[in-house]
Amino acid sequence: MKRETKNQRADIVNKVLSYIYLYIDTDLNAKELASLNSISLHHLYRIFKEETGRNLYETIKSIRLQKAASLLLTNKYATISQIARMCGYSSQTSFIKAFKTRFDTTPKEWKNGGYLAYSQKNIESSKSASASTRDFTGTVPKIMKTAAIRAAYIRHSGYDISIKNSWNRLEAWRLENNIPDHARQIGFHHDNPTITPLKECAYIAAIEVGEGIHPHGEVAYFEIPSSVCAVFHIGGKYGDVLRFMQYVYQIWLPESGFEAKTLPPYAIYRQNHFLNDTGEFELEFYLPVSVL
């Protein structure tokens, strides 16, 4: 396959996934996604399957359910029907059926604590997180409104040490394109890794870029929207981040007086443990929230 063709296919997949994540609360359809890329439905299905290894509609369904699973445990005053609508389901019945098939429990049971065993099993699947003894109890964020951030990014499937490869590729792109070394490095978490199988987590390695820099292909461009966020400043070593997220989603957020938005959280690294030799990180974790 020629590089130009490979970049064109990457552009199509990136546009589709970005659109899905941005409009997950709407009635997404394949015709709309094909039109977005000026290609036929047949080509969209084929390219998406070949590039991601996944069926388009199964991907949309999976993203909806993972988003719902996270909101059910963080937005404790939202009803199940409200969560369903936030994740693009017009029918509560179809949502409950799909959720039970995916998580082997009902949304109500999950919301009432059924997620705990699932989450613990997920944490234990990571050797580094299991070995972490960090306790983030009492960590308090600042609430602030963030500015939009222009960024170049690489998508990565899986939340594990293999993320290092995507960061190395992005670092090579930065050097080739003379992006200053003080440009902010950003880790974008589409999924909550405490309740999403780690190998299925969608992660983005990103770096801030200036106006007029809009890369395409394997390294693409997006804009992180402005939002009111709870901002946590933390440090640690590889494996501690999962423990931190467990604290944020299962302890801090449900008792905070805030609700999570459908916008994904992201980390801005001061020290990036995926790029340095120490395996230690320092970062600000930005969680988009709204007041109850």
Coordinates of C-alpha atoms in Angstrom, one line a residue:
M1 CA 0.0 0.0 0.0
K2 CA 1.3 3.4 -0.9
R3 CA 1.9 5.9 1.9
E4 CA -0.6 8.4 0.4
T5 CA -3.3 5.7 0.4
K6 CA -2.4 4.7 4.0
N7 CA -2.6 8.3 5.1
Q8 CA -6.0 8.8 3.3
R9 CA -7.4 5.7 5.1
A10 CA -6.0 6.9 8.4
D11 CA -7.7 10.3 7.8
I12 CA -11.1 8.5 7.2
V13 CA -10.9 6.5 10.4
N14 CA -9.7 9.5 12.5
K15 CA -12.6 11.7 11.2
V16 CA -15.1 8.9 11.9
L17 CA -13.9 8.2 15.4
S18 CA -13.6 11.9 16.3
Y19 CA -17.1 12.5 15.1
I20 CA -18.5 9.5 17.0
Y21 CA -16.9 10.5 20.3
L22 CA -18.0 14.2 19.9
Y23 CA -21.6 13.3 19.0
I24 CA -22.1 10.1 21.0
D25 CA -25.3 11.5 22.5
T26 CA -26.9 11.7 19.1
D27 CA -28.5 9.2 16.6
L28 CA -25.3 8.5 14.6
N29 CA -25.8 6.8 11.3
A30 CA -23.3 5.4 8.7
K31 CA -24.6 7.5 5.8
E32 CA -23.7 10.6 7.8
L33 CA -20.2 9.3 8.5
A34 CA -19.7 8.3 4.9
S35 CA -20.8 11.8 3.7
L36 CA -18.3 13.3 6.2
N37 CA -15.5 11.6 4.2
S38 CA -17.1 11.9 0.8
I39 CA -17.1 8.2 0.2
S40 CA -19.7 5.5 -0.3
L41 CA -21.1 3.4 2.5
H42 CA -19.5 0.3 1.1
H43 CA -16.0 1.9 1.2
L44 CA -16.6 3.3 4.7
Y45 CA -17.5 -0.2 6.1
R46 CA -14.6 -1.8 4.3
I47 CA -11.9 0.7 5.2
F48 CA -13.0 1.0 8.9
K49 CA -13.0 -2.8 9.3
E50 CA -9.6 -3.2 7.6
E51 CA -8.0 -0.4 9.5
T52 CA -9.4 -1.1 13.0
G53 CA -10.3 -4.7 12.8
R54 CA -13.8 -3.8 14.1
N55 CA -17.2 -3.4 12.7
L56 CA -18.4 0.2 12.6
Y57 CA -21.8 -0.3 14.3
E58 CA -20.2 -2.6 16.9
T59 CA -17.7 0.2 17.6
I60 CA -20.4 2.8 18.1
K61 CA -22.3 0.4 20.4
S62 CA -19.2 -0.3 22.4
I63 CA -18.4 3.4 22.9
R64 CA -21.9 4.1 23.9
L65 CA -21.9 1.4 26.6
Q66 CA -18.5 2.2 28.0
K67 CA -19.5 5.8 28.3
A68 CA -22.8 4.8 30.0
A69 CA -21.0 2.4 32.4
S70 CA -18.8 5.3 33.6
L71 CA -21.6 7.8 33.9
L72 CA -23.7 5.4 35.9
L73 CA -21.1 5.3 38.7
T74 CA -20.2 9.0 38.6
N75 CA -23.5 10.7 38.0
K76 CA -25.4 9.2 41.0
Y77 CA -28.4 11.5 40.7
A78 CA -29.0 10.9 37.0
T79 CA -31.7 8.4 36.2
I80 CA -31.0 5.4 34.0
S81 CA -33.1 6.9 31.2
Q82 CA -31.1 10.1 31.4
I83 CA -27.8 8.2 31.2
A84 CA -29.2 6.3 28.2
R85 CA -30.1 9.5 26.4
M86 CA -26.7 11.0 27.2
C87 CA -25.1 8.1 25.4
G88 CA -27.3 8.1 22.3
Y89 CA -30.0 5.6 23.3
S90 CA -33.6 6.7 22.5
S91 CA -35.1 3.5 24.1
Q92 CA -34.4 2.6 27.7
T93 CA -35.4 -1.0 27.0
S94 CA -32.8 -1.4 24.2
F95 CA -30.2 0.3 26.4
I96 CA -30.9 -2.1 29.4
K97 CA -30.7 -5.1 27.1
A98 CA -27.5 -4.1 25.4
F99 CA -25.9 -3.2 28.8
K100 CA -26.8 -6.5 30.4
T101 CA -25.3 -8.3 27.4
R102 CA -22.1 -6.4 27.7
F103 CA -21.6 -6.3 31.5
D104 CA -23.7 -9.3 32.6
T105 CA -25.6 -7.1 35.0
T106 CA -28.4 -4.5 34.7
P107 CA -27.7 -0.7 34.7
K108 CA -29.5 -0.5 38.1
E109 CA -27.4 -3.2 39.6
W110 CA -24.2 -1.7 38.2
K111 CA -25.2 1.8 39.5
N112 CA -25.8 0.3 43.0
G113 CA -22.3 -1.2 43.4
G114 CA -22.2 -3.9 40.8
Y115 CA -19.3 -2.2 39.1
L116 CA -17.0 -2.7 42.1
A117 CA -16.1 -6.4 41.4
Y118 CA -15.8 -5.7 37.7
S119 CA -13.5 -2.7 38.4
Q120 CA -11.3 -4.7 40.8
K121 CA -10.8 -7.5 38.3
N122 CA -9.9 -5.0 35.7
I123 CA -7.3 -3.3 38.0
E124 CA -5.9 -6.7 38.9
S125 CA -5.3 -7.5 35.2
S126 CA -2.6 -4.8 35.2
K127 CA 0.6 -6.0 37.0
S128 CA 1.8 -2.5 37.6
A129 CA -1.5 -1.2 39.0
S130 CA -1.8 -4.3 41.2
A131 CA 1.7 -3.6 42.5
S132 CA 0.9 0.1 43.2
T133 CA 0.4 1.0 46.9
R134 CA -0.5 4.6 46.2
D135 CA -3.5 6.0 48.1
F136 CA -4.9 9.2 46.6
T137 CA -7.5 9.7 49.3
G138 CA -7.9 13.3 50.1
T139 CA -6.5 14.6 46.8
V140 CA -8.6 17.7 46.0
P141 CA -8.8 19.4 42.6
K142 CA -9.1 23.0 41.5
I143 CA -12.1 23.9 39.5
M144 CA -11.3 26.0 36.4
K145 CA -12.5 26.8 32.9
T146 CA -9.9 25.6 30.4
A147 CA -9.1 27.1 27.0
A148 CA -9.4 25.1 23.8
I149 CA -6.1 23.3 22.8
R150 CA -5.0 22.7 19.2
A151 CA -3.1 19.4 19.0
A152 CA -1.5 16.8 16.8
Y153 CA -2.2 13.3 17.8
I154 CA -1.8 9.5 17.3
R155 CA -4.5 7.1 18.3
H156 CA -3.6 4.1 20.4
S157 CA -5.6 1.0 21.2
G158 CA -5.0 -0.5 24.7
Y159 CA -3.9 1.0 28.0
D160 CA -0.6 -0.5 28.9
I161 CA 3.2 0.1 28.4
S162 CA 2.7 -0.2 24.6
I163 CA 1.5 3.4 24.7
K164 CA 5.2 4.2 24.8
N165 CA 5.5 3.3 21.1
S166 CA 2.9 5.9 20.1
W167 CA 4.6 8.5 22.2
N168 CA 7.9 7.7 20.5
R169 CA 6.3 8.1 17.1
L170 CA 4.7 11.4 18.1
E171 CA 8.1 12.6 19.5
A172 CA 9.7 11.8 16.1
W173 CA 7.0 13.7 14.3
R174 CA 7.6 16.7 16.6
L175 CA 11.3 16.7 15.9
E176 CA 10.7 16.4 12.1
N177 CA 8.3 19.3 12.2
N178 CA 10.3 21.6 14.5
I179 CA 7.6 21.7 17.2
P180 CA 9.3 23.3 20.2
D181 CA 10.2 21.0 23.1
H182 CA 8.1 23.0 25.5
A183 CA 4.9 22.2 23.6
R184 CA 2.5 20.6 26.0
Q185 CA 2.2 16.8 25.9
I186 CA -1.4 15.5 26.4
G187 CA -2.8 12.0 27.1
F188 CA -6.5 11.8 26.1
H189 CA -8.6 9.1 27.8
H190 CA -11.6 8.2 25.7
D191 CA -12.4 5.3 28.1
N192 CA -12.4 4.9 31.9
P193 CA -9.7 2.2 32.3
T194 CA -10.9 1.2 35.7
I195 CA -14.0 -0.4 34.1
T196 CA -12.9 -0.9 30.5
P197 CA -10.9 -4.0 29.6
L198 CA -7.4 -2.5 29.3
K199 CA -6.7 -4.0 25.9
E200 CA -9.9 -2.2 24.6
C201 CA -9.2 1.3 26.0
A202 CA -9.0 4.1 23.4
Y203 CA -6.1 6.4 24.3
I204 CA -4.6 9.4 22.4
A205 CA -1.1 10.7 22.6
A206 CA -1.2 14.3 21.6
I207 CA 1.1 17.4 21.5
E208 CA 0.0 21.0 21.4
V209 CA 0.6 22.8 18.0
G210 CA 0.3 26.3 16.8
E211 CA -2.2 27.8 14.4
G212 CA -1.9 26.6 10.8
I213 CA -0.4 23.2 11.7
H214 CA -3.1 20.6 10.7
P215 CA -1.4 17.3 10.1
H216 CA -3.2 14.4 8.3
G217 CA -2.7 10.7 8.2
E218 CA -1.3 8.6 11.0
V219 CA -0.5 11.9 12.9
A220 CA -3.7 13.9 12.7
Y221 CA -5.2 17.1 14.1
F222 CA -8.0 17.8 16.6
E223 CA -9.0 20.5 19.0
I224 CA -9.7 19.8 22.7
P225 CA -12.8 21.9 23.5
S226 CA -12.9 24.5 26.3
S227 CA -14.7 23.1 29.4
V228 CA -15.2 23.6 33.1
C229 CA -12.8 21.0 34.6
A230 CA -11.8 19.5 38.0
V231 CA -8.0 19.7 37.7
F232 CA -5.9 17.3 39.9
H233 CA -2.1 17.8 40.2
I234 CA -0.5 14.4 40.9
G235 CA 2.8 12.6 40.5
G236 CA 4.0 9.0 40.8
K237 CA 5.2 6.1 38.7
Y238 CA 3.8 3.8 36.1
G239 CA 0.8 1.9 37.5
D240 CA -0.2 4.7 39.9
V241 CA -2.5 6.4 37.3
L242 CA -5.0 3.5 37.4
R243 CA -5.2 3.8 41.2
F244 CA -5.7 7.5 40.9
M245 CA -8.6 7.1 38.4
Q246 CA -10.2 4.5 40.7
Y247 CA -10.2 7.2 43.4
V248 CA -11.5 9.9 41.1
Y249 CA -14.3 8.0 39.6
Q250 CA -15.4 5.8 42.5
I251 CA -14.8 8.0 45.5
W252 CA -14.2 11.7 44.8
L253 CA -16.7 12.3 41.9
P254 CA -19.8 10.6 43.4
E255 CA -19.5 12.7 46.6
S256 CA -18.2 15.9 45.0
G257 CA -21.4 17.7 44.1
F258 CA -20.3 17.5 40.4
E259 CA -21.3 15.2 37.5
A260 CA -19.0 14.1 34.7
K261 CA -19.7 15.3 31.2
T262 CA -19.5 13.1 28.1
L263 CA -16.3 14.9 27.1
P264 CA -13.3 12.7 27.9
P265 CA -10.8 13.6 30.5
Y266 CA -7.1 14.3 29.6
A267 CA -3.7 14.6 31.3
I268 CA -1.2 17.3 30.6
Y269 CA 2.2 16.0 31.5
R270 CA 5.0 17.9 33.2
Q271 CA 7.0 14.7 33.2
N272 CA 5.9 12.0 30.8
H273 CA 6.7 8.5 32.1
F274 CA 6.1 7.1 28.6
L275 CA 9.0 9.2 27.3
N276 CA 11.5 9.5 30.2
D277 CA 13.9 6.9 31.6
T278 CA 12.7 7.0 35.2
G279 CA 9.1 5.7 34.7
E280 CA 7.9 8.6 36.9
F281 CA 5.3 11.1 36.0
E282 CA 4.0 14.5 37.0
L283 CA 0.8 15.7 35.5
E284 CA -2.5 17.7 35.7
F285 CA -5.6 15.5 35.2
Y286 CA -8.5 17.5 33.6
L287 CA -11.9 16.0 34.3
P288 CA -14.8 17.9 32.5
V289 CA -17.6 18.4 35.0
S290 CA -20.9 20.2 35.6
V291 CA -22.5 21.2 38.9
L292 CA -25.3 19.0 40.2

